[in-house]
């Protein structure tokens, strides 16, 4: 039986390029929609060079989302 516990994951990453305010707004809209659908909560902070994010939710869902996020070319490290 899988452990269905909740987990929290936090990370900081470096942006690979500058993003416009419209791009950030689109990113947030999509993240909010996907997170709601998947039962995730959290926060995303944006600065000129970095993202900081905390995701909370079911363990396997957070792990799957973190894999998707890690593959996103808009940031690294």
PDB file of C-alpha atoms in Angstrom:
ATOM      1  CA  UNK A   1       0.000   0.000   0.000  1.00  0.00           C
ATOM      2  CA  UNK A   2       1.306   3.461  -0.908  1.00  0.00           C
ATOM      3  CA  UNK A   3       1.860   6.039   1.788  1.00  0.00           C
ATOM      4  CA  UNK A   4      -0.704   8.735   0.962  1.00  0.00           C
ATOM      5  CA  UNK A   5       0.761  11.301   3.345  1.00  0.00           C
ATOM      6  CA  UNK A   6       1.182  14.945   2.546  1.00  0.00           C
ATOM      7  CA  UNK A   7       4.573  16.494   1.907  1.00  0.00           C
ATOM      8  CA  UNK A   8       6.026  19.956   1.415  1.00  0.00           C
ATOM      9  CA  UNK A   9       8.812  20.726  -1.042  1.00  0.00           C
ATOM     10  CA  UNK A  10      10.687  24.039  -1.284  1.00  0.00           C
ATOM     11  CA  UNK A  11      13.249  25.101  -3.864  1.00  0.00           C
ATOM     12  CA  UNK A  12      15.081  28.097  -5.296  1.00  0.00           C
ATOM     13  CA  UNK A  13      16.079  28.165  -8.949  1.00  0.00           C
ATOM     14  CA  UNK A  14      17.809  30.603 -11.298  1.00  0.00           C
ATOM     15  CA  UNK A  15      15.892  32.005 -14.237  1.00  0.00           C
ATOM     16  CA  UNK A  16      17.475  31.153 -17.573  1.00  0.00           C
ATOM     17  CA  UNK A  17      16.198  34.385 -19.126  1.00  0.00           C
ATOM     18  CA  UNK A  18      14.343  37.553 -18.224  1.00  0.00           C
ATOM     19  CA  UNK A  19      10.572  37.148 -18.205  1.00  0.00           C
ATOM     20  CA  UNK A  20       7.977  39.824 -18.860  1.00  0.00           C
ATOM     21  CA  UNK A  21       5.222  40.558 -16.369  1.00  0.00           C
ATOM     22  CA  UNK A  22       2.774  39.038 -18.878  1.00  0.00           C
ATOM     23  CA  UNK A  23       4.788  35.797 -18.975  1.00  0.00           C
ATOM     24  CA  UNK A  24       4.838  35.635 -15.177  1.00  0.00           C
ATOM     25  CA  UNK A  25       1.076  36.285 -15.042  1.00  0.00           C
ATOM     26  CA  UNK A  26       0.462  33.449 -17.537  1.00  0.00           C
ATOM     27  CA  UNK A  27       2.743  31.132 -15.554  1.00  0.00           C
ATOM     28  CA  UNK A  28       0.825  31.909 -12.357  1.00  0.00           C
ATOM     29  CA  UNK A  29      -2.586  31.431 -14.000  1.00  0.00           C
ATOM     30  CA  UNK A  30      -1.581  28.006 -15.318  1.00  0.00           C
ATOM     31  CA  UNK A  31       0.036  26.994 -12.032  1.00  0.00           C
ATOM     32  CA  UNK A  32      -3.028  27.993 -10.028  1.00  0.00           C
ATOM     33  CA  UNK A  33      -5.345  26.056 -12.340  1.00  0.00           C
ATOM     34  CA  UNK A  34      -3.144  22.940 -12.385  1.00  0.00           C
ATOM     35  CA  UNK A  35      -2.472  23.048  -8.641  1.00  0.00           C
ATOM     36  CA  UNK A  36      -6.176  23.373  -7.838  1.00  0.00           C
ATOM     37  CA  UNK A  37      -7.015  20.449 -10.132  1.00  0.00           C
ATOM     38  CA  UNK A  38      -4.263  18.303  -8.565  1.00  0.00           C
ATOM     39  CA  UNK A  39      -4.975  19.209  -4.936  1.00  0.00           C
ATOM     40  CA  UNK A  40      -1.724  21.126  -4.454  1.00  0.00           C
ATOM     41  CA  UNK A  41      -1.193  24.316  -2.503  1.00  0.00           C
ATOM     42  CA  UNK A  42       1.822  26.527  -2.127  1.00  0.00           C
ATOM     43  CA  UNK A  43       3.474  29.761  -3.063  1.00  0.00           C
ATOM     44  CA  UNK A  44       5.638  31.006  -5.924  1.00  0.00           C
ATOM     45  CA  UNK A  45       7.850  34.039  -5.432  1.00  0.00           C
ATOM     46  CA  UNK A  46       9.479  35.711  -8.402  1.00  0.00           C
ATOM     47  CA  UNK A  47      12.481  38.049  -8.439  1.00  0.00           C
ATOM     48  CA  UNK A  48      14.601  39.409 -11.262  1.00  0.00           C
ATOM     49  CA  UNK A  49      16.890  36.360 -11.244  1.00  0.00           C
ATOM     50  CA  UNK A  50      15.254  33.663  -9.117  1.00  0.00           C
ATOM     51  CA  UNK A  51      12.125  31.672  -8.403  1.00  0.00           C
ATOM     52  CA  UNK A  52      11.328  30.432  -4.901  1.00  0.00           C
ATOM     53  CA  UNK A  53       8.500  27.948  -4.570  1.00  0.00           C
ATOM     54  CA  UNK A  54       6.863  25.821  -1.918  1.00  0.00           C
ATOM     55  CA  UNK A  55       4.497  23.047  -2.984  1.00  0.00           C
ATOM     56  CA  UNK A  56       2.336  21.042  -0.589  1.00  0.00           C
ATOM     57  CA  UNK A  57       0.077  18.101  -1.266  1.00  0.00           C
ATOM     58  CA  UNK A  58      -0.088  14.337  -1.685  1.00  0.00           C
ATOM     59  CA  UNK A  59       3.401  12.857  -1.828  1.00  0.00           C
ATOM     60  CA  UNK A  60       3.224  11.318  -5.305  1.00  0.00           C
ATOM     61  CA  UNK A  61       1.526  14.398  -6.777  1.00  0.00           C
ATOM     62  CA  UNK A  62       4.202  16.732  -5.390  1.00  0.00           C
ATOM     63  CA  UNK A  63       6.965  14.427  -6.638  1.00  0.00           C
ATOM     64  CA  UNK A  64       5.421  14.255 -10.102  1.00  0.00           C
ATOM     65  CA  UNK A  65       4.997  18.034 -10.261  1.00  0.00           C
ATOM     66  CA  UNK A  66       8.579  18.596  -9.093  1.00  0.00           C
ATOM     67  CA  UNK A  67       9.782  16.377 -11.958  1.00  0.00           C
ATOM     68  CA  UNK A  68       7.816  18.504 -14.416  1.00  0.00           C
ATOM     69  CA  UNK A  69       9.131  21.715 -12.854  1.00  0.00           C
ATOM     70  CA  UNK A  70      12.724  20.471 -12.927  1.00  0.00           C
ATOM     71  CA  UNK A  71      12.442  19.869 -16.679  1.00  0.00           C
ATOM     72  CA  UNK A  72      11.105  23.388 -17.383  1.00  0.00           C
ATOM     73  CA  UNK A  73      13.713  25.303 -19.453  1.00  0.00           C
ATOM     74  CA  UNK A  74      12.722  28.682 -17.945  1.00  0.00           C
ATOM     75  CA  UNK A  75      14.919  27.980 -14.924  1.00  0.00           C
ATOM     76  CA  UNK A  76      17.854  25.854 -13.748  1.00  0.00           C
ATOM     77  CA  UNK A  77      19.852  24.839 -10.672  1.00  0.00           C
TER      78      UNK A  77
END
